[in-house]
Coordinates of C-alpha atoms and ligand atoms in Angstrom, one line a residue:
M1 CA 17.2 18.1 8.5
S2 CA 14.4 19.4 10.9
I3 CA 11.2 20.4 9.2
N4 CA 10.3 24.0 8.8
Y5 CA 6.7 24.4 9.8
S6 CA 6.6 28.2 9.5
E7 CA 6.2 28.0 5.7
K8 CA 3.1 27.5 3.8
I9 CA 4.4 24.1 2.7
P10 CA 6.3 22.4 5.6
N11 CA 9.6 21.0 4.2
N12 CA 13.1 20.0 4.9
V13 CA 14.4 20.8 1.4
N14 CA 14.9 24.5 1.7
L15 CA 12.0 25.3 -0.4
A16 CA 12.3 29.1 0.3
E17 CA 15.6 29.2 -1.5
D18 CA 13.9 28.1 -4.8
R19 CA 11.2 30.7 -5.3
T20 CA 10.0 29.4 -8.7
L21 CA 9.5 25.9 -7.3
Q22 CA 8.0 27.2 -4.1
R23 CA 5.5 29.3 -6.2
A24 CA 4.7 26.3 -8.4
L25 CA 4.0 24.0 -5.4
E26 CA 1.9 26.8 -3.7
Q27 CA -0.2 26.9 -6.8
W28 CA -0.7 23.2 -6.8
Q29 CA -1.6 23.2 -3.1
P30 CA -5.1 24.5 -3.3
N31 CA -5.8 22.0 -6.1
F32 CA -4.8 19.3 -3.7
I33 CA -7.1 20.7 -1.0
N34 CA -10.0 20.8 -3.5
W35 CA -9.2 17.2 -4.4
W36 CA -9.2 16.3 -0.6
D37 CA -12.5 18.0 -0.1
D38 CA -14.1 16.2 -3.1
M39 CA -12.5 12.8 -3.0
G40 CA -11.0 12.4 0.5
P41 CA -12.5 10.9 3.6
E42 CA -16.3 11.5 3.6
G43 CA -17.9 13.3 6.5
S44 CA -14.6 14.0 8.2
T45 CA -14.4 17.8 7.8
N46 CA -15.2 18.9 11.3
S47 CA -13.6 16.0 13.2
E48 CA -10.4 16.4 15.2
V49 CA -8.4 13.3 14.8
Y50 CA -5.4 12.1 17.0
L51 CA -2.9 12.1 14.3
R52 CA 0.8 11.8 14.0
T53 CA 2.6 14.5 12.1
A54 CA 6.2 14.3 10.9
V55 CA 8.4 16.8 12.7
S56 CA 11.7 15.5 11.7
V57 CA 13.2 12.7 9.5
D58 CA 15.3 11.4 12.4
P59 CA 14.3 7.7 12.9
Q60 CA 14.1 8.5 16.7
G61 CA 10.9 10.2 17.2
W62 CA 10.0 11.8 13.9
A63 CA 6.4 12.2 14.8
Q64 CA 4.3 14.3 17.0
F65 CA 0.8 13.2 18.1
G66 CA -2.2 15.4 18.6
H67 CA -5.7 16.2 17.7
V68 CA -5.9 17.9 14.3
K69 CA -8.5 18.6 11.8
M70 CA -7.6 16.6 8.8
R71 CA -8.1 19.4 6.4
D72 CA -5.4 21.4 8.5
Y73 CA -2.9 18.5 8.4
R74 CA 0.4 19.8 7.4
W75 CA 1.2 17.9 4.3
G76 CA 4.7 18.7 3.1
V77 CA 8.0 17.6 1.6
F78 CA 10.3 15.4 3.7
L79 CA 13.4 13.7 2.4
N80 CA 15.8 11.5 4.3
P81 CA 19.3 13.2 4.7
G82 CA 21.6 12.5 1.7
E83 CA 24.5 10.2 2.1
Q84 CA 28.0 11.7 1.5
D85 CA 29.4 10.6 -1.9
R86 CA 26.7 8.1 -2.4
K87 CA 27.6 5.7 -5.3
I88 CA 25.3 3.8 -7.7
H89 CA 25.5 0.2 -6.5
F90 CA 23.9 -1.7 -9.4
G91 CA 23.4 -1.8 -13.1
D92 CA 25.6 -0.4 -15.9
H93 CA 26.5 2.7 -13.9
M94 CA 27.7 0.9 -10.8
G95 CA 30.5 2.7 -9.0
E96 CA 29.6 6.2 -10.5
A97 CA 28.3 9.0 -8.4
A98 CA 24.6 8.9 -7.7
W99 CA 22.7 11.5 -9.7
Q100 CA 21.5 14.7 -8.1
D101 CA 19.7 15.6 -11.3
V102 CA 17.8 13.6 -13.9
P103 CA 20.1 12.4 -16.8
G104 CA 18.4 13.4 -20.1
E105 CA 18.4 9.9 -21.5
Y106 CA 16.5 8.5 -18.5
R107 CA 14.1 11.4 -18.1
A108 CA 11.0 9.7 -19.7
N109 CA 11.5 6.4 -17.8
L110 CA 12.1 8.2 -14.5
R111 CA 9.0 10.3 -15.0
R112 CA 6.9 7.2 -15.8
I113 CA 8.2 5.5 -12.6
I114 CA 7.4 8.5 -10.4
V115 CA 4.0 9.0 -12.0
T116 CA 3.0 5.4 -11.6
Q117 CA 4.0 5.4 -7.9
G118 CA 2.4 8.8 -7.3
D119 CA -0.9 7.7 -8.9
T120 CA -1.4 4.9 -6.4
E121 CA -1.2 7.3 -3.3
P122 CA -4.4 9.4 -4.0
A123 CA -6.0 6.4 -5.5
S124 CA -6.2 4.5 -2.2
V125 CA -7.6 7.6 -0.4
E126 CA -10.4 7.6 -3.1
Q127 CA -11.0 3.9 -2.6
Q128 CA -11.3 4.3 1.2
R129 CA -13.3 7.5 1.2
H130 CA -16.6 6.1 2.4
L131 CA -15.2 3.8 5.1
G132 CA -15.3 6.3 7.9
L133 CA -19.1 6.1 7.8
T134 CA -19.0 2.5 9.0
A135 CA -15.9 2.5 11.3
P136 CA -16.0 -0.4 13.8
S137 CA -14.5 1.9 16.5
Q138 CA -12.9 5.3 17.1
Y139 CA -9.6 3.6 17.2
D140 CA -10.1 2.1 13.8
L141 CA -11.4 5.3 12.5
R142 CA -8.3 7.1 13.7
N143 CA -6.2 4.6 11.9
L144 CA -8.1 4.9 8.7
F145 CA -7.7 8.7 8.8
Q146 CA -3.9 8.5 9.7
I147 CA -3.4 6.2 6.6
N148 CA -5.4 8.6 4.4
V149 CA -3.4 11.7 5.4
E150 CA -0.2 9.9 4.9
E151 CA -1.2 8.7 1.4
G152 CA -1.9 12.3 0.7
R153 CA 1.6 13.1 1.9
H154 CA 3.0 10.4 -0.3
L155 CA 1.4 12.2 -3.2
W156 CA 3.1 15.4 -2.1
A157 CA 6.5 13.5 -2.1
M158 CA 6.0 12.4 -5.8
V159 CA 4.6 15.8 -6.9
Y160 CA 7.7 17.6 -5.4
L161 CA 10.0 15.4 -7.5
L162 CA 7.8 16.1 -10.6
H163 CA 7.9 19.8 -10.1
K164 CA 11.5 20.1 -9.2
Y165 CA 13.1 17.9 -11.8
F166 CA 10.8 17.5 -14.7
G167 CA 9.9 21.1 -15.7
R168 CA 6.7 21.6 -17.6
D169 CA 5.8 18.1 -18.2
G170 CA 6.4 17.4 -14.6
R171 CA 3.8 20.1 -13.6
E172 CA 1.3 18.7 -16.1
E173 CA 1.8 15.2 -14.7
A174 CA 1.3 16.6 -11.1
D175 CA -2.0 18.1 -12.2
A176 CA -3.1 14.9 -13.9
L177 CA -2.6 13.0 -10.5
L178 CA -5.5 15.0 -9.2
Q179 CA -7.6 14.5 -12.3
R180 CA -7.6 10.7 -12.7
N181 CA -9.9 9.0 -10.1
S182 CA -10.2 5.4 -8.9
G183 CA -12.8 3.5 -10.7
N184 CA -13.6 6.4 -13.1
A185 CA -14.7 4.9 -16.5
D186 CA -13.2 7.8 -18.5
N187 CA -10.2 8.6 -16.5
P188 CA -9.1 5.7 -14.2
R189 CA -6.1 5.3 -12.0
I190 CA -3.1 3.7 -13.9
L191 CA -3.0 0.3 -12.1
E192 CA -6.0 -2.1 -12.0
A193 CA -5.9 -2.9 -8.2
F194 CA -6.3 0.8 -7.6
N195 CA -9.5 1.0 -9.5
E196 CA -11.2 -1.8 -7.4
K197 CA -13.6 -0.8 -4.6
T198 CA -12.7 -1.0 -0.9
P199 CA -16.3 -1.4 0.1
D200 CA -16.0 -2.7 3.6
W201 CA -13.6 -3.0 6.5
L202 CA -12.5 -6.6 5.9
S203 CA -11.5 -5.4 2.4
F204 CA -9.7 -2.4 4.0
F205 CA -7.7 -4.5 6.4
M206 CA -6.8 -6.9 3.5
F207 CA -5.9 -4.0 1.3
T208 CA -3.6 -2.4 3.9
Y209 CA -2.0 -5.7 4.6
F210 CA -1.5 -6.9 1.0
T211 CA -1.6 -3.8 -1.2
D212 CA 0.2 -1.4 1.0
R213 CA 2.8 -4.1 1.2
D214 CA 3.2 -3.9 -2.5
G215 CA 3.9 -0.2 -1.8
K216 CA 6.6 -1.2 0.5
F217 CA 8.3 -3.4 -2.0
Q218 CA 8.0 -0.8 -4.8
L219 CA 9.4 1.9 -2.4
C220 CA 12.2 -0.4 -1.4
A221 CA 13.2 -0.9 -4.9
L222 CA 13.1 2.9 -5.6
A223 CA 15.1 3.5 -2.5
E224 CA 18.0 1.9 -4.2
S225 CA 17.7 4.3 -7.2
A226 CA 20.7 6.0 -8.7
F227 CA 18.4 9.1 -8.9
D228 CA 19.3 10.3 -5.2
P229 CA 16.3 12.5 -4.6
L230 CA 14.0 9.6 -5.4
A231 CA 15.9 7.3 -3.1
R232 CA 15.9 9.8 -0.2
T233 CA 12.1 10.6 -0.6
T234 CA 11.1 6.8 -0.8
K235 CA 13.2 6.1 2.3
F236 CA 11.2 8.5 4.3
M237 CA 7.8 7.3 2.9
L238 CA 8.8 3.8 4.0
T239 CA 8.8 4.8 7.6
E240 CA 5.2 5.9 7.3
E241 CA 4.2 2.8 5.3
A242 CA 5.1 0.5 8.2
H243 CA 2.0 1.7 10.1
H244 CA -0.3 1.0 7.2
M245 CA 0.7 -2.6 7.1
F246 CA 0.3 -2.8 10.8
V247 CA -3.2 -1.6 10.6
G248 CA -4.0 -4.4 8.0
E249 CA -2.2 -7.2 10.0
S250 CA -3.6 -6.3 13.4
G251 CA -7.1 -5.7 11.8
V252 CA -7.3 -9.0 10.2
G253 CA -5.9 -10.6 13.4
R254 CA -8.7 -9.0 15.4
V255 CA -11.3 -10.2 13.1
L256 CA -10.0 -13.7 13.4
Q257 CA -9.8 -13.5 17.2
R258 CA -13.5 -12.5 17.4
T259 CA -14.5 -15.2 15.1
A260 CA -12.5 -17.8 16.9
D261 CA -14.0 -16.6 20.2
M262 CA -17.4 -17.0 18.9
M263 CA -16.7 -20.4 17.4
N264 CA -15.5 -21.6 20.8
Q265 CA -18.4 -20.0 22.6
L266 CA -21.0 -21.6 20.3
K267 CA -18.9 -24.7 19.8
T268 CA -19.5 -24.6 16.1
D269 CA -17.8 -24.0 12.7
D270 CA -21.2 -23.9 11.0
V271 CA -21.1 -20.8 8.7
S272 CA -24.8 -20.0 9.0
K273 CA -24.7 -20.2 12.8
L274 CA -21.6 -17.9 12.9
R275 CA -23.2 -15.5 10.5
A276 CA -26.3 -15.5 12.6
A277 CA -24.2 -14.6 15.6
G278 CA -22.7 -11.6 13.5
V279 CA -19.2 -12.7 13.0
I280 CA -17.2 -13.3 9.8
D281 CA -16.7 -17.1 9.1
L282 CA -13.2 -18.3 8.3
P283 CA -13.9 -19.6 4.7
T284 CA -15.1 -16.0 3.9
I285 CA -11.9 -14.5 5.3
Q286 CA -10.0 -17.0 3.2
R287 CA -11.8 -16.0 0.0
Y288 CA -11.2 -12.2 0.8
L289 CA -7.5 -13.1 1.2
N290 CA -7.4 -15.0 -2.0
F291 CA -8.9 -12.0 -3.9
H292 CA -6.6 -9.3 -2.4
F293 CA -3.5 -11.4 -2.6
S294 CA -4.0 -12.3 -6.4
V295 CA -5.0 -8.7 -7.4
T296 CA -2.0 -7.3 -5.5
I297 CA 0.6 -9.6 -7.0
D298 CA -0.5 -8.5 -10.5
L299 CA 0.8 -5.1 -9.5
F300 CA 4.3 -6.2 -10.0
G301 CA 3.7 -6.5 -13.7
A302 CA 4.5 -9.1 -16.4
D303 CA 6.8 -11.9 -15.4
Q304 CA 9.0 -11.1 -18.3
S305 CA 9.5 -7.4 -19.1
S306 CA 12.2 -5.5 -21.1
N307 CA 11.3 -2.4 -19.2
A308 CA 12.1 -4.1 -15.9
A309 CA 15.4 -4.9 -17.3
T310 CA 16.0 -1.4 -18.7
F311 CA 14.9 0.2 -15.3
Y312 CA 17.5 -2.0 -13.5
S313 CA 20.5 -1.7 -15.9
S314 CA 20.1 2.0 -16.2
G315 CA 20.0 2.3 -12.3
L316 CA 16.5 3.7 -11.9
K317 CA 15.1 0.9 -9.9
G318 CA 16.9 -1.7 -7.9
R319 CA 15.9 -5.0 -6.3
Y320 CA 14.5 -5.4 -2.8
E321 CA 17.4 -5.1 -0.4
E322 CA 19.9 -4.7 -3.4
S323 CA 22.8 -3.9 -1.2
K324 CA 22.4 -7.1 1.0
R325 CA 22.8 -9.4 -2.1
T326 CA 26.0 -11.0 -2.9
D327 CA 25.8 -11.4 -6.7
D328 CA 27.5 -9.0 -9.2
H329 CA 24.5 -6.4 -9.1
V330 CA 24.7 -6.3 -13.0
L331 CA 23.0 -9.8 -13.6
K332 CA 23.9 -10.0 -17.3
G333 CA 24.5 -13.7 -17.5
N334 CA 22.0 -14.8 -14.6
S335 CA 18.8 -16.6 -15.0
Y336 CA 15.6 -16.9 -13.1
K337 CA 12.6 -19.4 -13.0
I338 CA 9.3 -18.2 -14.1
L339 CA 6.0 -20.1 -14.4
D340 CA 4.6 -21.1 -17.8
V341 CA 1.8 -23.4 -18.9
V342 CA 2.5 -26.2 -21.3
N343 CA 0.0 -29.0 -22.2
G344 CA -2.3 -27.8 -19.5
Q345 CA 0.4 -28.0 -16.8
L346 CA 2.3 -25.3 -14.9
I347 CA 6.0 -25.7 -15.5
E348 CA 9.0 -23.7 -14.4
K349 CA 11.1 -22.1 -17.2
E350 CA 14.5 -20.4 -16.9
V351 CA 14.8 -17.0 -18.5
P352 CA 17.3 -14.2 -18.3
M353 CA 17.1 -12.6 -14.8
L354 CA 17.2 -9.1 -16.1
N355 CA 13.9 -9.7 -17.9
A356 CA 12.4 -11.4 -14.9
L357 CA 13.0 -8.7 -12.3
N358 CA 9.3 -8.1 -11.8
E359 CA 9.0 -11.8 -10.9
V360 CA 12.0 -11.5 -8.5
L361 CA 10.3 -8.6 -6.7
R362 CA 6.9 -10.5 -6.7
D363 CA 8.6 -13.5 -5.2
D364 CA 10.2 -11.5 -2.4
Y365 CA 6.8 -9.9 -1.8
I366 CA 5.1 -13.3 -1.6
K367 CA 7.7 -14.5 1.0
D368 CA 7.1 -11.4 3.2
S369 CA 3.3 -11.5 3.0
A370 CA 3.2 -15.2 3.7
G371 CA 4.9 -14.5 7.1
G372 CA 2.0 -12.4 8.3
V373 CA -0.4 -15.1 7.3
E374 CA 1.4 -17.5 9.6
R375 CA 1.1 -14.9 12.4
W376 CA -2.7 -14.9 11.7
N377 CA -2.8 -18.6 11.9
R378 CA -1.3 -18.4 15.4
V379 CA -4.4 -16.5 16.6
L380 CA -6.4 -19.6 15.4
E381 CA -4.0 -22.1 16.8
K382 CA -4.0 -20.4 20.2
A383 CA -7.8 -20.4 20.3
G384 CA -7.7 -24.2 19.5
I385 CA -9.3 -23.8 16.1
D386 CA -8.1 -26.3 13.4
F387 CA -8.7 -24.0 10.4
R388 CA -5.6 -22.4 8.7
L389 CA -5.4 -19.6 6.3
K390 CA -3.2 -19.9 3.2
V391 CA -1.9 -17.6 0.5
P392 CA -3.1 -19.1 -2.7
H393 CA -0.7 -20.3 -5.4
K394 CA 0.9 -17.4 -7.4
A395 CA -0.8 -18.5 -10.6
F396 CA -4.3 -18.3 -9.1
H397 CA -6.6 -15.6 -10.5
R398 CA -4.0 -13.7 -12.4
N399 CA -4.6 -11.0 -14.9
I400 CA -1.2 -10.0 -16.2
G401 CA 1.8 -11.7 -17.9
T402 CA 2.1 -15.3 -18.9
L403 CA -0.6 -16.5 -16.4
A404 CA -3.2 -13.9 -17.4
G405 CA -6.5 -15.9 -18.0
V406 CA -5.0 -19.3 -17.2
K407 CA -7.5 -21.0 -14.8
V408 CA -5.5 -22.2 -11.8
S409 CA -7.0 -23.4 -8.5
P410 CA -5.6 -21.9 -5.2
D411 CA -3.6 -25.0 -4.7
G412 CA -1.9 -24.6 -8.1
R413 CA -3.6 -27.0 -10.4
V414 CA -4.6 -25.8 -13.9
V415 CA -8.3 -26.4 -14.1
S416 CA -11.0 -26.6 -16.8
D417 CA -13.4 -23.8 -17.4
A418 CA -16.1 -26.1 -15.9
E419 CA -14.2 -26.7 -12.7
W420 CA -13.4 -23.0 -12.5
S421 CA -17.1 -22.0 -12.8
A422 CA -18.1 -24.7 -10.3
K423 CA -15.6 -23.8 -7.7
Q424 CA -15.2 -20.1 -8.1
S425 CA -17.6 -19.5 -5.3
E426 CA -15.4 -21.4 -2.9
W427 CA -12.2 -19.6 -4.0
L428 CA -13.3 -16.0 -4.4
P429 CA -15.7 -13.8 -2.4
T430 CA -19.3 -14.2 -3.8
A431 CA -21.9 -11.4 -4.1
E432 CA -23.5 -13.0 -1.1
D433 CA -20.2 -13.0 1.0
R434 CA -19.8 -9.2 0.2
A435 CA -23.5 -8.4 1.0
Y436 CA -23.1 -10.3 4.3
V437 CA -19.9 -8.5 5.3
A438 CA -21.6 -5.2 4.2
S439 CA -24.5 -6.0 6.5
L440 CA -22.2 -6.0 9.4
M441 CA -20.8 -2.6 8.8
G442 CA -22.4 -0.1 11.1
R443 CA -20.7 2.9 12.7
V444 CA -19.5 2.4 16.2
V445 CA -17.9 5.6 17.5
E446 CA -18.4 5.6 21.4
P447 CA -14.7 5.5 22.9
G448 CA -13.7 2.0 23.9
K449 CA -16.7 0.3 22.1
F450 CA -16.1 -2.2 19.2
A451 CA -18.4 -3.6 16.5
N452 CA -19.5 -7.1 17.3
W453 CA -17.4 -8.7 14.4
I454 CA -14.0 -7.5 15.5
A455 CA -12.0 -7.9 18.8
P456 CA -10.4 -4.7 20.4
P457 CA -6.7 -4.1 19.9
V458 CA -4.3 -5.2 22.7
M459 CA -2.9 -1.6 22.9
G460 CA -3.9 1.9 21.9
I461 CA -2.1 4.3 19.6
N462 CA 1.0 6.1 21.0
R463 CA 0.5 4.3 24.4
Q464 CA -3.0 5.8 24.8
P465 CA -5.6 3.7 26.3
V466 CA -7.9 1.7 24.0
D467 CA -10.9 3.8 25.1
F468 CA -9.1 7.1 24.4
E469 CA -11.1 9.7 22.5
Y470 CA -9.2 9.3 19.2
V471 CA -11.7 11.4 17.3
R472 CA -13.5 14.4 18.5
F473 CA -16.7 14.8 16.5
N474 CA -17.6 18.5 16.5
Ligands
LIG1 FE1 1.7 5.3 0.2
LIG2 FE1 0.4 3.1 2.4

């Protein structure tokens, strides 16, 4: 299971034994590099970045750290080892052997799942491409670039599946993954949150905390798949994903730390005084949180979905931690509560669970993401600040399913259009908030120095000191 780096495309799937596939991927490779040059991190070409590169898929020490030019990063194809005699453990095929190939009747659905996942990976690189120009420190710049190269590798992971298992239409889909672009009016990315801008570093930290966590939940659900190569590839992607969420959680934590310190120093919670001192006030951080949380939970799809039922029953996509659950893993007679609006009130309504599996995954996600918000609140608590951050109600600012377009406050009240218009600027980032945050974004690249609006991290990367030269600008 070690990775062969002597080949053009590093891999642990014996690519050399499948000449046709190898040739097809080697033809896709320069297109990927062209895409990276055009749409990847701006102004990064000559820098050498202290990156981790996968050298094995063994959970103990799969990475090697060293300075690399990003363009020379060894993107490749890495799958977790297969389990002997793995069985399908949910849905109508439960107990049958996991599939090593794509069953004809599920081909279109599986392709769609893989393409949708694959599309998000390069999308986030595109969304983040200008951020390097305003990095608050070398440490943060390195983390951004690490995430970018790994999202690039996640694209490789999905492209490998498309090329290997889906023939000609798989190859066409792999090409299209490089042709759609985030926010492009004519050819946008598939999912809405991946067409939003990530214009500043507060947005970046919120995105990596909330939206990369959507990635975690989708990958966890796919790691249960009856299609074994998909399960194995997403398992390895998950080990990379953990760092992305760490960057978000610690990033927001450090912004809070800096703001809390300034509030104590100036003995004030006055927004204009704090802004004059160059830190991000807590109400603005809450509005950014509201925005990223609500946009991200839309990614789980409609609360009732016959596709979700089909994907589950046919074994394509499981639930989060499927094997830890104690029900029958078929779910035919089960029900689940979703939200509906009746006479201007939010009510709970029981529906067949199979149709509500998007909601099940969304609720698991909400539990997980609320945990980190409590850890952020501990930063404020320790600093003696009364303010607490909160995840908004799940009906707030939704754009998909039953709740699409219903106006709900962050505390979960259905509100009138008039109240919504009056309060919107308290609930979501305003143009002024965004302009203020943008005004703070200046490039700080001297080792060990940090922008005024963010505290340094407690520890460096891979036990290096915080003032280590994480990026060598050449
Ligand atoms: Fe990813
Ligand atoms: Fe990620």
